[in-house]
């Protein structure tokens, strides 16, 4: 069962080699479901009614904290002439108020991730020739979880019981224990 669920999650994520889809789907404590379509954030209430929760944001990932605050990023391309990107971070409170928590900034967001555990610890990939996988606690302390030389790292996925997975192209990796990164499934999209 565990392999089947992970296969479904990462078969879609492995396609990020060719596309960069929105993968943000979260639920608050009242049963409201939030998801991104890369143009805005939608909310589906438990009664099935649907509305726009956060308009005009190009967000790929979402995070719902323990206070039912929805977090995301707005990312934009400045055009081929400059070939640059920009972003800001936003938060939607449980009552629907939306604020910028980080002002508009050139480039991509660094040292920020929406892959977080129940305690608010963040998991981040520092991509380079040797990619480093970090856990950053709520006080900002960084702990290196492991390093590996990989070429097509996708997104991190943290399960409810704390297992951390990521894809590299079509292969699925995981962290079975401290300082260990292992291949979990090879060629996920071929199975």
Short mmCIF file of C-alpha atoms in Angstrom, two decimals:
data_model
loop_
_atom_site.label_atom_id
_atom_site.label_comp_id
_atom_site.label_asym_id
_atom_site.label_seq_id
_atom_site.Cartn_x
_atom_site.Cartn_y
_atom_site.Cartn_z
CA UNK A 1 0.00 0.00 0.00
CA UNK A 2 2.77 2.42 0.98
CA UNK A 3 4.54 1.84 -2.35
CA UNK A 4 1.31 2.40 -4.31
CA UNK A 5 0.65 5.78 -2.70
CA UNK A 6 4.23 6.90 -3.19
CA UNK A 7 4.16 5.70 -6.81
CA UNK A 8 1.10 7.82 -7.52
CA UNK A 9 2.58 10.91 -5.85
CA UNK A 10 5.92 10.69 -7.55
CA UNK A 11 4.77 9.56 -10.98
CA UNK A 12 3.32 13.05 -11.31
CA UNK A 13 6.26 14.74 -9.62
CA UNK A 14 8.77 12.95 -11.87
CA UNK A 15 7.21 14.71 -14.84
CA UNK A 16 8.72 17.93 -13.52
CA UNK A 17 11.75 17.10 -15.65
CA UNK A 18 9.61 18.34 -18.56
CA UNK A 19 7.09 20.59 -16.77
CA UNK A 20 6.79 22.45 -13.49
CA UNK A 21 3.22 21.87 -12.28
CA UNK A 22 1.53 23.15 -9.18
CA UNK A 23 1.60 20.48 -6.48
CA UNK A 24 0.16 22.46 -3.59
CA UNK A 25 -2.83 20.73 -2.03
CA UNK A 26 -3.49 21.27 1.69
CA UNK A 27 -6.43 21.08 4.11
CA UNK A 28 -7.20 23.18 7.17
CA UNK A 29 -8.68 21.91 10.46
CA UNK A 30 -12.23 22.78 9.29
CA UNK A 31 -11.97 20.51 6.24
CA UNK A 32 -11.47 23.29 3.67
CA UNK A 33 -9.25 22.10 0.82
CA UNK A 34 -6.85 24.56 -0.82
CA UNK A 35 -5.02 23.99 -4.10
CA UNK A 36 -3.14 25.93 -6.74
CA UNK A 37 -3.80 26.12 -10.47
CA UNK A 38 -0.73 28.36 -10.94
CA UNK A 39 -2.98 31.42 -11.43
CA UNK A 40 -4.65 31.56 -8.01
CA UNK A 41 -5.37 29.47 -4.95
CA UNK A 42 -8.77 27.79 -4.80
CA UNK A 43 -10.72 26.71 -1.73
CA UNK A 44 -13.27 23.90 -1.71
CA UNK A 45 -15.41 23.87 1.42
CA UNK A 46 -16.72 20.63 2.96
CA UNK A 47 -20.16 21.35 1.38
CA UNK A 48 -18.50 21.28 -2.07
CA UNK A 49 -18.71 25.01 -2.79
CA UNK A 50 -15.63 26.44 -4.51
CA UNK A 51 -14.14 29.94 -4.40
CA UNK A 52 -10.86 31.76 -4.97
CA UNK A 53 -8.97 31.98 -1.67
CA UNK A 54 -5.89 33.89 -2.91
CA UNK A 55 -6.21 35.67 -6.28
CA UNK A 56 -3.46 36.38 -8.80
CA UNK A 57 -0.60 34.31 -7.39
CA UNK A 58 1.61 31.92 -9.34
CA UNK A 59 2.28 29.42 -6.55
CA UNK A 60 3.62 25.90 -6.96
CA UNK A 61 3.64 24.75 -3.35
CA UNK A 62 1.46 25.50 -0.34
CA UNK A 63 1.84 25.00 3.37
CA UNK A 64 -0.90 25.02 6.03
CA UNK A 65 0.36 25.66 9.56
CA UNK A 66 -1.25 24.50 12.82
CA UNK A 67 -3.15 27.83 13.08
CA UNK A 68 -4.88 27.30 9.71
CA UNK A 69 -2.68 29.93 8.08
CA UNK A 70 -2.02 29.19 4.42
CA UNK A 71 1.48 30.06 3.13
CA UNK A 72 2.71 30.35 -0.45
CA UNK A 73 4.96 32.08 -2.91
CA UNK A 74 4.15 34.24 -5.93
CA UNK A 75 6.71 33.70 -8.68
CA UNK A 76 6.96 35.59 -11.99
CA UNK A 77 9.17 35.81 -15.08
CA UNK A 78 10.28 39.29 -16.11
CA UNK A 79 10.53 38.42 -19.80
CA UNK A 80 13.06 37.10 -22.25
CA UNK A 81 14.74 40.48 -22.63
CA UNK A 82 16.06 40.39 -19.06
CA UNK A 83 15.59 36.62 -18.53
CA UNK A 84 15.09 37.18 -14.80
CA UNK A 85 12.62 36.04 -12.16
CA UNK A 86 11.07 37.59 -9.08
CA UNK A 87 9.05 36.40 -6.10
CA UNK A 88 7.39 37.30 -2.84
CA UNK A 89 5.99 35.19 0.00
CA UNK A 90 2.40 35.56 1.20
CA UNK A 91 0.21 34.27 4.03
CA UNK A 92 -3.58 33.91 4.22
CA UNK A 93 -4.91 33.90 7.78
CA UNK A 94 -7.75 31.64 8.90
CA UNK A 95 -10.13 34.61 8.55
CA UNK A 96 -9.11 35.19 4.93
CA UNK A 97 -6.76 38.18 5.32
CA UNK A 98 -3.86 38.00 2.86
CA UNK A 99 -0.54 39.72 3.56
CA UNK A 100 2.96 39.70 2.07
CA UNK A 101 5.39 38.20 4.55
CA UNK A 102 8.40 38.86 2.29
CA UNK A 103 8.47 41.78 -0.14
CA UNK A 104 9.05 41.41 -3.87
CA UNK A 105 12.60 40.18 -4.41
CA UNK A 106 14.68 39.44 -7.50
CA UNK A 107 15.38 35.80 -8.28
CA UNK A 108 14.02 32.65 -6.70
CA UNK A 109 13.35 32.18 -3.02
CA UNK A 110 16.38 30.75 -1.24
CA UNK A 111 16.52 29.04 2.13
CA UNK A 112 12.75 28.76 2.21
CA UNK A 113 10.59 25.71 1.65
CA UNK A 114 6.96 24.82 2.12
CA UNK A 115 7.90 21.25 3.03
CA UNK A 116 7.40 21.46 6.79
CA UNK A 117 6.56 19.09 9.60
CA UNK A 118 3.94 19.54 12.32
CA UNK A 119 6.45 21.35 14.55
CA UNK A 120 7.15 23.90 11.80
CA UNK A 121 10.62 22.59 10.89
CA UNK A 122 11.43 23.26 7.25
CA UNK A 123 13.14 20.88 4.80
CA UNK A 124 15.22 22.49 2.05
CA UNK A 125 17.39 21.35 -0.86
CA UNK A 126 20.52 23.35 -1.60
CA UNK A 127 21.02 22.28 -5.22
CA UNK A 128 24.55 22.22 -6.55
CA UNK A 129 27.01 19.66 -7.94
CA UNK A 130 26.71 18.01 -4.55
CA UNK A 131 23.18 18.74 -3.35
CA UNK A 132 22.69 19.23 0.38
CA UNK A 133 19.44 18.36 2.14
CA UNK A 134 18.72 20.50 5.20
CA UNK A 135 16.35 20.58 8.12
CA UNK A 136 15.87 24.11 9.47
CA UNK A 137 14.15 24.42 12.83
CA UNK A 138 11.84 27.28 13.81
CA UNK A 139 14.78 29.14 15.42
CA UNK A 140 16.70 28.98 12.13
CA UNK A 141 19.23 26.30 13.16
CA UNK A 142 20.32 24.28 10.10
CA UNK A 143 21.01 20.55 10.31
CA UNK A 144 22.49 18.76 7.30
CA UNK A 145 20.46 15.60 6.66
CA UNK A 146 22.68 14.32 3.87
CA UNK A 147 24.37 15.13 0.57
CA UNK A 148 24.23 13.45 -2.82
CA UNK A 149 25.34 14.26 -6.35
CA UNK A 150 22.18 14.16 -8.49
CA UNK A 151 21.20 16.03 -11.65
CA UNK A 152 17.38 16.31 -11.75
CA UNK A 153 16.15 16.74 -8.19
CA UNK A 154 12.45 17.52 -7.92
CA UNK A 155 10.39 18.29 -4.84
CA UNK A 156 10.62 17.05 -1.30
CA UNK A 157 7.67 15.20 0.22
CA UNK A 158 7.30 14.68 3.95
CA UNK A 159 4.82 12.03 5.11
CA UNK A 160 2.71 12.38 8.25
CA UNK A 161 5.01 10.00 10.12
CA UNK A 162 8.13 11.99 9.19
CA UNK A 163 9.51 10.02 6.24
CA UNK A 164 11.21 12.35 3.75
CA UNK A 165 11.21 11.50 0.02
CA UNK A 166 12.28 13.26 -3.18
CA UNK A 167 12.55 12.43 -6.84
CA UNK A 168 15.58 12.67 -9.07
CA UNK A 169 14.13 12.47 -12.56
CA UNK A 170 11.98 9.33 -12.50
CA UNK A 171 13.77 7.76 -9.53
CA UNK A 172 12.42 8.01 -5.99
CA UNK A 173 14.82 8.47 -3.06
CA UNK A 174 14.25 8.59 0.67
CA UNK A 175 16.01 9.15 3.99
CA UNK A 176 15.64 5.86 5.90
CA UNK A 177 17.88 7.05 8.77
CA UNK A 178 20.10 9.96 9.74
CA UNK A 179 22.80 10.91 7.21
CA UNK A 180 21.48 8.34 4.72
CA UNK A 181 19.95 8.86 1.28
CA UNK A 182 18.87 5.71 -0.54
CA UNK A 183 17.13 4.81 -3.78
CA UNK A 184 13.60 3.72 -2.90
CA UNK A 185 12.20 2.98 -6.39
CA UNK A 186 13.92 3.15 -9.77
CA UNK A 187 12.10 4.59 -12.81
CA UNK A 188 8.80 5.34 -11.05
CA UNK A 189 7.05 6.41 -14.26
CA UNK A 190 7.87 3.03 -15.88
CA UNK A 191 6.02 0.96 -13.23
#
